[in-house]
mmCIF file of C-alpha atoms in Angstrom:
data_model
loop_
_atom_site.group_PDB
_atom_site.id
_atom_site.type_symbol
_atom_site.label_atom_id
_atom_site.label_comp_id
_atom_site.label_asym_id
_atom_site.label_seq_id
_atom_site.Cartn_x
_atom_site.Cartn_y
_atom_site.Cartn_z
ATOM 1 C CA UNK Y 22 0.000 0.000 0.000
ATOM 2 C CA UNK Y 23 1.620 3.572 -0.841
ATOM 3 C CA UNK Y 24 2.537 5.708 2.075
ATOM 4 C CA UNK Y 25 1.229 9.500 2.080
ATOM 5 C CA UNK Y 26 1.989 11.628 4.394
ATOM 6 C CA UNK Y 27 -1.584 13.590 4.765
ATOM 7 C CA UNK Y 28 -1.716 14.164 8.738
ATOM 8 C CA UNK Y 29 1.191 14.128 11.182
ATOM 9 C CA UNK Y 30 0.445 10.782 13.080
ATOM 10 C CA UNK Y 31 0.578 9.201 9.371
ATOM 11 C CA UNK Y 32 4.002 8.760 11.140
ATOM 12 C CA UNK Y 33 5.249 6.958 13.965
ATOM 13 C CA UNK Y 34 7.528 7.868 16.377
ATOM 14 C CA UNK Y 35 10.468 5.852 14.763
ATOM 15 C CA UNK Y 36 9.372 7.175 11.650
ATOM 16 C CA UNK Y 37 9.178 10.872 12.351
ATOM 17 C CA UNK Y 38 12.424 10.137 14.287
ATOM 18 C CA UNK Y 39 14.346 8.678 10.786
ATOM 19 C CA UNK Y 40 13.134 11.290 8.770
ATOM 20 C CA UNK Y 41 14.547 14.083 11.028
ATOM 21 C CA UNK Y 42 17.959 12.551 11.299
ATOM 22 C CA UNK Y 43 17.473 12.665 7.666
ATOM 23 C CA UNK Y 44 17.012 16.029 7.798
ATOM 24 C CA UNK Y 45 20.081 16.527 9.316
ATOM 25 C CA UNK Y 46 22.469 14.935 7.261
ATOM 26 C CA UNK Y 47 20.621 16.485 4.314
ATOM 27 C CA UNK Y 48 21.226 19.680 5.466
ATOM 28 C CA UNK Y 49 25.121 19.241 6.611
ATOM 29 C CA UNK Y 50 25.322 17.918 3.178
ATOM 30 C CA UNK Y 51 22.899 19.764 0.840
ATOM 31 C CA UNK Y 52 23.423 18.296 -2.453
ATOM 32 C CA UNK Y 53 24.164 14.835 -1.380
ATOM 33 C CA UNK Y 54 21.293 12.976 -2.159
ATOM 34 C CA UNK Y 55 19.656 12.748 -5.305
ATOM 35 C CA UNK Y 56 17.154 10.306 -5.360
ATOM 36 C CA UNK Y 57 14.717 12.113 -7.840
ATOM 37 C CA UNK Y 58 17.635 12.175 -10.430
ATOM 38 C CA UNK Y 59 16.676 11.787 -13.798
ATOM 39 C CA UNK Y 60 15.226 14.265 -13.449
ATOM 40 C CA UNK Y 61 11.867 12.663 -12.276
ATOM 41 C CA UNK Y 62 8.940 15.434 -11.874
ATOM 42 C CA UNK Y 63 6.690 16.020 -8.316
ATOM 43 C CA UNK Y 64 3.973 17.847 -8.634
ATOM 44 C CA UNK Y 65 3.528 20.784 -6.477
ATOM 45 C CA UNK Y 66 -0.292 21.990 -6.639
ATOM 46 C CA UNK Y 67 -1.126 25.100 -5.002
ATOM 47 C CA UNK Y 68 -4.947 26.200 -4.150
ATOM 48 C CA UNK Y 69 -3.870 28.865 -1.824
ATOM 49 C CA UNK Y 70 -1.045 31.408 -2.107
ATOM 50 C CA UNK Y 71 2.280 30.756 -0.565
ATOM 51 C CA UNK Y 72 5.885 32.127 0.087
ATOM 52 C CA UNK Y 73 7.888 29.553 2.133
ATOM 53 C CA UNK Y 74 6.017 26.378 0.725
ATOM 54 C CA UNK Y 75 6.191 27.345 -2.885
ATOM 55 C CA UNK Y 76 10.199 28.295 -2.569
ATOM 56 C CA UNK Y 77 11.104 25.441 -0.178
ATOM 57 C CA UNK Y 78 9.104 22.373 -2.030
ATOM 58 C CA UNK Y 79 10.692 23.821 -5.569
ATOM 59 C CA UNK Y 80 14.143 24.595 -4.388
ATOM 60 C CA UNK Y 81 13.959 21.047 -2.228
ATOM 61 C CA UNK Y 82 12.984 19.070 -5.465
ATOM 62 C CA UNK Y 83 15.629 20.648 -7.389
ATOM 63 C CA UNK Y 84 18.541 19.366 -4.824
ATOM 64 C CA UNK Y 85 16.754 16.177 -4.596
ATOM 65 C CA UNK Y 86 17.938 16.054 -8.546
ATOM 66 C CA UNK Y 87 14.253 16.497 -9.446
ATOM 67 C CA UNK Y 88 12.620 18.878 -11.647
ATOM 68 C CA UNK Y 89 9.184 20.456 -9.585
ATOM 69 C CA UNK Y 90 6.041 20.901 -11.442
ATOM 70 C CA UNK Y 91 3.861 23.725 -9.935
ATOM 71 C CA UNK Y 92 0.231 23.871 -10.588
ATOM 72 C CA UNK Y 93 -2.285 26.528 -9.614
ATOM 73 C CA UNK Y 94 -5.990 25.921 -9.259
ATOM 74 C CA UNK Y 95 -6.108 28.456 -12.142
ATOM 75 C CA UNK Y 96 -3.897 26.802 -14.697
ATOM 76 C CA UNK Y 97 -5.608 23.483 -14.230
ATOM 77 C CA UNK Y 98 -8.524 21.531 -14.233
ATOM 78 C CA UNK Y 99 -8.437 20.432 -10.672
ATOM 79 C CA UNK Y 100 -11.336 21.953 -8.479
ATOM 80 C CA UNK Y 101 -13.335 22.466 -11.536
ATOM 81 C CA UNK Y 102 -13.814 20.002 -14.116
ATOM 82 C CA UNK Y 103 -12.171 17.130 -12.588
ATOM 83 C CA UNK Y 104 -12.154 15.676 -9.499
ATOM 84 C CA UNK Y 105 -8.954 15.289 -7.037
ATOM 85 C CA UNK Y 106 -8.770 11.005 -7.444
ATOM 86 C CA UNK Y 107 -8.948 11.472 -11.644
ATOM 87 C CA UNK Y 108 -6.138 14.382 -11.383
ATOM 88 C CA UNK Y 109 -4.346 11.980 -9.077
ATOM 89 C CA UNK Y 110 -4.728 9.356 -11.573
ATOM 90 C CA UNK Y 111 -3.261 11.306 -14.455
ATOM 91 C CA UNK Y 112 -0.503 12.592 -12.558
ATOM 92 C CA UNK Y 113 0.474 9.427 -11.452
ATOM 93 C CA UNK Y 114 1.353 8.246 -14.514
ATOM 94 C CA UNK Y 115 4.017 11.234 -15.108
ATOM 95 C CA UNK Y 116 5.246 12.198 -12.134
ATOM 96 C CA UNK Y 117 7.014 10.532 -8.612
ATOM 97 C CA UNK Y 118 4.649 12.349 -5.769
ATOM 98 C CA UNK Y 119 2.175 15.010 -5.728
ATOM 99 C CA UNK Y 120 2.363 17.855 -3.063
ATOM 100 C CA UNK Y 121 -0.930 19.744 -2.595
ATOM 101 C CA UNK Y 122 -1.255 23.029 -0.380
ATOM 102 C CA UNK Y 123 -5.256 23.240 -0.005
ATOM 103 C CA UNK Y 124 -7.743 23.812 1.452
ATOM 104 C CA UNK Y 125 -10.867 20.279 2.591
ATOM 105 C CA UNK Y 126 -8.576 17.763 4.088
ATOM 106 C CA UNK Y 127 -11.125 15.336 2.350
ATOM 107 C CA UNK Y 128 -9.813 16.635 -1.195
ATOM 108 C CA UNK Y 129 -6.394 15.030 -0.135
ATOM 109 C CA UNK Y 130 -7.572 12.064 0.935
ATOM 110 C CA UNK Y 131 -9.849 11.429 -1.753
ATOM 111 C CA UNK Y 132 -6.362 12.175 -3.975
ATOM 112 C CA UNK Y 133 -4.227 10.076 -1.980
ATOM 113 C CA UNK Y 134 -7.147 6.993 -1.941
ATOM 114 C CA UNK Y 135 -6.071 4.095 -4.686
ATOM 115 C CA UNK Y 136 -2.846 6.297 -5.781
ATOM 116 C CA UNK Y 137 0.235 4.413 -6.779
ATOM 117 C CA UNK Y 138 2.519 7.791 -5.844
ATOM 118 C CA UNK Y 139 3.160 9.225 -2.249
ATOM 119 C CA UNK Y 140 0.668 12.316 -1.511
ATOM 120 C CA UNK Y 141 1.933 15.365 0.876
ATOM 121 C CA UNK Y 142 -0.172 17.583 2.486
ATOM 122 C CA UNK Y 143 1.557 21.043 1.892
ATOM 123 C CA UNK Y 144 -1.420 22.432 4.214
ATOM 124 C CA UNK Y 145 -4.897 22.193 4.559
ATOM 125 C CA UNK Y 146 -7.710 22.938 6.905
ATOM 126 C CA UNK Y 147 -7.307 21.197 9.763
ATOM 127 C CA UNK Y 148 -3.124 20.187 9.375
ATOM 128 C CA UNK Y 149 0.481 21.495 8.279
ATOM 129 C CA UNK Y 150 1.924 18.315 9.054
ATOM 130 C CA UNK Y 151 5.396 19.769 6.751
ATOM 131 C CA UNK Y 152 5.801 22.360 8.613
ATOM 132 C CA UNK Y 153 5.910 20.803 12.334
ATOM 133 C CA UNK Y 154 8.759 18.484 10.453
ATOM 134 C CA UNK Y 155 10.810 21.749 9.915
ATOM 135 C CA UNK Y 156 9.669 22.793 13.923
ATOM 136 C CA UNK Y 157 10.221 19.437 15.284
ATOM 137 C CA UNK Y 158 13.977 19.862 13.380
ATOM 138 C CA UNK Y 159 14.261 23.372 14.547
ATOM 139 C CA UNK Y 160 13.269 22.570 18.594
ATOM 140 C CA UNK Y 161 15.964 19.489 18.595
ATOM 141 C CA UNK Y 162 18.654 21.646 16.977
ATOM 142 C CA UNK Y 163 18.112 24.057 19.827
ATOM 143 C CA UNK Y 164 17.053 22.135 22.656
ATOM 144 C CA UNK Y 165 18.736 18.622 21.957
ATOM 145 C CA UNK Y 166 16.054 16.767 22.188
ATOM 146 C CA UNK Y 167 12.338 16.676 21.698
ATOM 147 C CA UNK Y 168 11.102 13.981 24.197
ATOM 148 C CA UNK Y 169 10.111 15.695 27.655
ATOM 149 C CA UNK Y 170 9.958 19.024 26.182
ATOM 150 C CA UNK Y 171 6.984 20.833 27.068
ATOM 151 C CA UNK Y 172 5.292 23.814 24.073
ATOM 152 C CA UNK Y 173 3.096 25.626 24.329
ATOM 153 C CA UNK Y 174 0.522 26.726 21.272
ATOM 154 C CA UNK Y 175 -1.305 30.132 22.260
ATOM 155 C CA UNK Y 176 -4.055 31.527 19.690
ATOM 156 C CA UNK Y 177 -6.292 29.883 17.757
ATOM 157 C CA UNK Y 178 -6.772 26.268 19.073
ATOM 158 C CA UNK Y 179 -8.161 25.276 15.610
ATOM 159 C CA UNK Y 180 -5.937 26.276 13.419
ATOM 160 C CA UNK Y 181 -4.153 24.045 11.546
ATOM 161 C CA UNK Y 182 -1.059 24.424 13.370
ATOM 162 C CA UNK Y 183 -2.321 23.642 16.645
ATOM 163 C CA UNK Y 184 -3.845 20.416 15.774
ATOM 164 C CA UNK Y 185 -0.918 19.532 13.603
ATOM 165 C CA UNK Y 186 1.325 20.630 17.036
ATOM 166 C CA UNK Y 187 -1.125 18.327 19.234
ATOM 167 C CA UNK Y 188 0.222 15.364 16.731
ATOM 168 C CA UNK Y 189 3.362 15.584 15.692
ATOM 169 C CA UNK Y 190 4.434 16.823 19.655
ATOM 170 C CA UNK Y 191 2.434 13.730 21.104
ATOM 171 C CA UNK Y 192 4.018 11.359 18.412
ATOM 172 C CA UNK Y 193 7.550 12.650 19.462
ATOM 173 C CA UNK Y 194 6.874 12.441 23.043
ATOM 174 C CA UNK Y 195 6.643 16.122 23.774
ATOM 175 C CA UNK Y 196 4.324 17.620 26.395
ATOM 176 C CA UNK Y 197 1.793 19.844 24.824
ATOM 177 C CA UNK Y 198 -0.294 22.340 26.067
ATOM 178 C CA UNK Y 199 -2.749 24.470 23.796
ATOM 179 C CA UNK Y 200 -4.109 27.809 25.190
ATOM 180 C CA UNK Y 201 -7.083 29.543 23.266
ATOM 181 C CA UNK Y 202 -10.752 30.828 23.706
ATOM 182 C CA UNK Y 203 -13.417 27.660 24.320
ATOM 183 C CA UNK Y 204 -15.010 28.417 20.808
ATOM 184 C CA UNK Y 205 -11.695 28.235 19.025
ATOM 185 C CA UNK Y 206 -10.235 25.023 20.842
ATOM 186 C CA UNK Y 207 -9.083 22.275 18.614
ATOM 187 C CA UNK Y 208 -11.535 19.495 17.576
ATOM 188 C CA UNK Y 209 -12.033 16.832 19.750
ATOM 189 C CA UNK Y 210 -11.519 14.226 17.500
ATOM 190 C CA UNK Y 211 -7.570 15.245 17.015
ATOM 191 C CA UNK Y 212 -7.567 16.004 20.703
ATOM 192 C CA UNK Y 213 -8.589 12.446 21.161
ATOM 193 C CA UNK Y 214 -6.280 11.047 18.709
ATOM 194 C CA UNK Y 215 -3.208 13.629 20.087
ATOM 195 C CA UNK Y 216 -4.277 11.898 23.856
ATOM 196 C CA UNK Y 217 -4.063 8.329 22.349
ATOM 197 C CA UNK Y 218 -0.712 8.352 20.833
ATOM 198 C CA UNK Y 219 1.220 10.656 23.716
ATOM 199 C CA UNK Y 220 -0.298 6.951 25.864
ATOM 200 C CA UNK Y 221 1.945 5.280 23.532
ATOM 201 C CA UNK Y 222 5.075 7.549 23.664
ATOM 202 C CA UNK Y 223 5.136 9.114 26.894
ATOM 203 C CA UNK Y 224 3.883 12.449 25.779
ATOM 204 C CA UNK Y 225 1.228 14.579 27.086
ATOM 205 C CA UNK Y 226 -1.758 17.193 25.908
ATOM 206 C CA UNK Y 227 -3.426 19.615 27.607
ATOM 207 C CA UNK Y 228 -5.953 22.113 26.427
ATOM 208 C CA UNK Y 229 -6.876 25.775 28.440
ATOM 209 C CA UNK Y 230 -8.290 28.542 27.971
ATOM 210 C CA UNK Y 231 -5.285 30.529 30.200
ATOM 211 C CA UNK Y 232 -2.559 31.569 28.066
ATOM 212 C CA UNK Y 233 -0.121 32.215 31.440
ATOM 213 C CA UNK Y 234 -1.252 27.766 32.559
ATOM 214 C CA UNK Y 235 -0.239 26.835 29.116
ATOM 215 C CA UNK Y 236 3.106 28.891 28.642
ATOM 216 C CA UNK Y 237 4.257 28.272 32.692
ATOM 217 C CA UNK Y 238 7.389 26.639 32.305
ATOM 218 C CA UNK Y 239 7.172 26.068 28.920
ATOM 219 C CA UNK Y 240 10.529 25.379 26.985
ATOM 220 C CA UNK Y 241 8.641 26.219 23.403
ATOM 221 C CA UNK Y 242 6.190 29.122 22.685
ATOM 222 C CA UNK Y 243 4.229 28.738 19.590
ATOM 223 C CA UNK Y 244 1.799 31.276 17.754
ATOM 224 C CA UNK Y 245 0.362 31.655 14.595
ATOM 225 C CA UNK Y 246 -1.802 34.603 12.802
ATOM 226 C CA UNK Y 247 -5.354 34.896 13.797
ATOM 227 C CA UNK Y 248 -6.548 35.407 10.953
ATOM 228 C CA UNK Y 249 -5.516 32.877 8.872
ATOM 229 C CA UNK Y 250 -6.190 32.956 4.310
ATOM 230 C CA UNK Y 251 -10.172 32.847 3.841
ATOM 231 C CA UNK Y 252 -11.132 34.287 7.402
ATOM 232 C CA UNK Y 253 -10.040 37.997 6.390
ATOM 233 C CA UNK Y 254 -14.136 38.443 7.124
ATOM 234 C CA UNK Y 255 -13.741 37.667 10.400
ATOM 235 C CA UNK Y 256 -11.017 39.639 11.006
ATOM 236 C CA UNK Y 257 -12.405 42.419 13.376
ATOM 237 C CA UNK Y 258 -14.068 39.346 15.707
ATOM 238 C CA UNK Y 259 -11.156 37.075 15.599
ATOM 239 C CA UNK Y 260 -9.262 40.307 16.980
ATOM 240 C CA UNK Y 261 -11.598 41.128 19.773
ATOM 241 C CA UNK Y 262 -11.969 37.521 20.478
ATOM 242 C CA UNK Y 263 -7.656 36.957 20.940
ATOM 243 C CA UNK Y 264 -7.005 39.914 22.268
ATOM 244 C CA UNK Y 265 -5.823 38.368 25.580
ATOM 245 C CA UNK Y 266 -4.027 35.831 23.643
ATOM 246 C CA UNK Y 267 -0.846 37.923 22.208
ATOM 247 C CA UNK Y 268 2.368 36.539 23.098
ATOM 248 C CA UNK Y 269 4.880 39.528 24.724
ATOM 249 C CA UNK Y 270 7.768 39.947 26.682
ATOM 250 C CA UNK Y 271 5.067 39.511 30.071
ATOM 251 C CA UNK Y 272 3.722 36.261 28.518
ATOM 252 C CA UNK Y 273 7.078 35.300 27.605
ATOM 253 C CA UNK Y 274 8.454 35.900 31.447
ATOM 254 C CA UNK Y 275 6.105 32.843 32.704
ATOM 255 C CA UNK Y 276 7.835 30.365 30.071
ATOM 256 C CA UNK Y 277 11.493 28.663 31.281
ATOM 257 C CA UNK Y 278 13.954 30.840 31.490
ATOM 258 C CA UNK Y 279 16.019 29.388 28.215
ATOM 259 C CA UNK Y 280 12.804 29.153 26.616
ATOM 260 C CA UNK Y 281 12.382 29.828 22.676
ATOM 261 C CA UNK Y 282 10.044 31.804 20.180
ATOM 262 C CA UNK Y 283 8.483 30.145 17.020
ATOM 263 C CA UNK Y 284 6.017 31.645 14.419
ATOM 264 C CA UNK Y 285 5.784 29.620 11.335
ATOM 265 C CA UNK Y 286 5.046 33.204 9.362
ATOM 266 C CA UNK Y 287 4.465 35.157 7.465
ATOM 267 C CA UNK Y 288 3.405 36.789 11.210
ATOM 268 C CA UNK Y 289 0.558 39.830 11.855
ATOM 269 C CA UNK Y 290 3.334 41.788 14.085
ATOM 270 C CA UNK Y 291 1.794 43.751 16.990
ATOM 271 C CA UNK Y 292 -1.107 41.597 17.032
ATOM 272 C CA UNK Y 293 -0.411 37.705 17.878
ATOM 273 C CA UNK Y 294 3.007 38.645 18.667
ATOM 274 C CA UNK Y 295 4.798 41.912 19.538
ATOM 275 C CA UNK Y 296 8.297 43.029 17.408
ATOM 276 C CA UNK Y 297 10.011 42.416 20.300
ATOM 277 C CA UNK Y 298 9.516 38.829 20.872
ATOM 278 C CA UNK Y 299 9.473 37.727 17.277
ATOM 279 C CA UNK Y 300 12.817 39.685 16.919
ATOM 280 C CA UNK Y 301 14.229 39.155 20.207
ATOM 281 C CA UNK Y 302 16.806 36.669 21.299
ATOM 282 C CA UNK Y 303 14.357 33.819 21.967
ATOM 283 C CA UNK Y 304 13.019 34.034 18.513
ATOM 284 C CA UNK Y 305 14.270 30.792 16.334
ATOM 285 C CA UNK Y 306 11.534 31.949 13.367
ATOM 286 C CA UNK Y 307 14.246 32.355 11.150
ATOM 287 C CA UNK Y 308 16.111 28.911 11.304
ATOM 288 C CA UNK Y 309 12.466 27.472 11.738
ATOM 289 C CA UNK Y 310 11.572 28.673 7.993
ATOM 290 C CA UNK Y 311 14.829 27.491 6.571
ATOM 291 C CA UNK Y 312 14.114 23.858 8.268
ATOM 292 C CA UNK Y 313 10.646 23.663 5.632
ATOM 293 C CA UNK Y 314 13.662 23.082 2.802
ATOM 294 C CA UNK Y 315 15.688 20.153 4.434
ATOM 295 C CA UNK Y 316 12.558 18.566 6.498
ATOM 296 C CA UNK Y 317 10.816 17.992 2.958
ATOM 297 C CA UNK Y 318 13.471 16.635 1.559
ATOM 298 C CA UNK Y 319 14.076 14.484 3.708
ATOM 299 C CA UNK Y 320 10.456 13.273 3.883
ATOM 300 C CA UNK Y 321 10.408 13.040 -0.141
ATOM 301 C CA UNK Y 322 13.267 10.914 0.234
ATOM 302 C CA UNK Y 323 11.680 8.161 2.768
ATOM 303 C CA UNK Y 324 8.716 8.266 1.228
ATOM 304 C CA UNK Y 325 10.040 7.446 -2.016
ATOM 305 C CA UNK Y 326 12.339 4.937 -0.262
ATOM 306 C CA UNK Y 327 9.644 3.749 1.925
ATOM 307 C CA UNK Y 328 7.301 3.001 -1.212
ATOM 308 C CA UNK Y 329 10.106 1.651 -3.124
ATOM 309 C CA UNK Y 330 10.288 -1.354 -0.697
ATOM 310 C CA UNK Y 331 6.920 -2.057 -0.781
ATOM 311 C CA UNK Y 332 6.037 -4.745 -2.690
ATOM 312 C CA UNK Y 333 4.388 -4.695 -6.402
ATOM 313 C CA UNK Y 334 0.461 -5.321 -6.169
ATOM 314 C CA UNK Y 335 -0.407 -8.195 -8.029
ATOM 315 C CA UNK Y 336 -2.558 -6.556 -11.147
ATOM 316 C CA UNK Y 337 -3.093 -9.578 -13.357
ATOM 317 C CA UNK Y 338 -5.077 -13.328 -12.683
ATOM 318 C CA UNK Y 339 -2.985 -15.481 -11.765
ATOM 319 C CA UNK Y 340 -1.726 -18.136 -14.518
ATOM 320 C CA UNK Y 341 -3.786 -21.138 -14.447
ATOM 321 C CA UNK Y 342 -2.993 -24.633 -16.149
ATOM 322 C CA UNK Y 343 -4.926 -27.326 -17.367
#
């Protein structure tokens, strides 16, 4: 069966683990590995506009030895004419993976359903499962380790980076603790799943509405815009509503003392976060968005590799003899 990587516990621990050390070496050696040489093509489809996953997915292809093919919904028949499984089945038969940055989390698993090539969620919805790779990379370069580490997500509870921070953190064994208003916490379902694996790695998750419980000690602080592509209509009421969730040099005071900053950008300055945390000496934002090139490399790589040593389905009868 082909492996996707559509939501972050797609991965186990071990997994997640091999494809950050992966990381590593990829980026202490950036042209090292080629393993789309030929160059073989990946599709990168974009439904929403992007800075840091258009650049990082086409530069990251090209190292890889691969040439990227970027599609927009506007340039394609995707999300009009044709449906995401019969795009996936065209594509298939041309190029070595398909990255999509969207929007329905159902469109990519309707893509990824039945497709012989690995499927990456770029974004969606409800997950950013790429970009907690590149923060997962980013915490252990600066705190060692991840397992035991306790972060802290303040803001908007439903985002897609809080859920995807409630799975990847649980999946590496990381204590994490979500702080926003009731009506914006994250869905239960992911809460439930997020409580379910941290059982299996020694992890934790908590979810308050107190910004100062959830940052207390913390040895990560996490934000993200509130107002996030397609809710610019909400904009006025998502700022009244997180008013008391902005993360400052006061917030900042209750986290550990060697504590560090992270903001996967781009970043509404003054409002979720003041200039002087995002550009003080606790802020890691900047090695954080350079980690999006080597993390999805590196998970290109295994999942070609991992797909690779999966064996052929059988697609014929069997022989029979009379």
């Amino acid at each position: 069966m082909t492996r996707h990587f559509l939501r972050d516990d797609d991965l186990s621990r071990a997994e997640q683990s091999a494809i950050l050390d992966l990381a590593a070496q990829m980026k202490a050696d950036r042209w090292g590995s080629k393993p789309l040489a030929g160059p073989q093509s990946v599709a990168v489809i974009f439904d929403k506009s992007s800075t840091r996953t258009r650049v990082s997915f086409h530069v990251g292809i090209s190292d890889l030895g691969g040439s990227p093919l970027v599609i927009t919904t506007a340039n394609s028949q995707l999300g009009g004419k044709e449906t995401p499984s019969d795009t996936a089945r065209v594509l298939e038969r041309m190029v070595s993976a398909i990255v999509w940055r969207t929007y329905a989390q159902s469109g990519l698993e309707e893509m990824a359903a039945g497709t012989r090539v690995p499927v990456v969620n770029a974004l969606s919805d409800d997950f950013h499962p790429c970009q907690l790779l590149a923060d997962l990379l980013t915490i252990r370069e600066h705190r060692g380790t991840l397992a035991g580490q306790t972060v802290a997500f303040v803001g908007d509870g439903a985002s897609n980076m809080a859920q995807s921070y409630l799975l990847a953190g649980a999946t590496a064994g990381m204590h994490v603790r979500v702080a926003a208003p009731e009506s914006f916490a994250p869905a239960a379902r992911v809460v439930t799943d997020a409580e379910d694996r941290a059982a299996l790695t020694g992890g934790s998750v908590l979810v308050v509405t107190d910004p100062v419980a959830a940052v207390a000690g913390a040895d990560v602080v996490v934000t993200d815009t509130w107002v996030s592509m397609g809710k610019e209509d909400e904009k006025q009421a998502r700022l009244d509503t997180f008013a008391g969730y902005r993360v400052d040099d006061e917030l900042m005071a209750h986290a550990a003392d060697d504590a560090v900053f992270m903001h996967c950008l781009p970043a509404d300055r003054g409002y979720e976060v003041t200039a002087e945390v995002i550009d003080g000496p606790r802020s890691i934002i900047w090695d954080e968005a350079e980690n999006r090139l080597h993390a999805q490399k590196a998970l290109l790589a295994w999942l070609l590799a991992a797909n690779a040593a999966e064996p052929a389905e059988a697609t014929a009868e069997p022989a029979t003899t009379n």
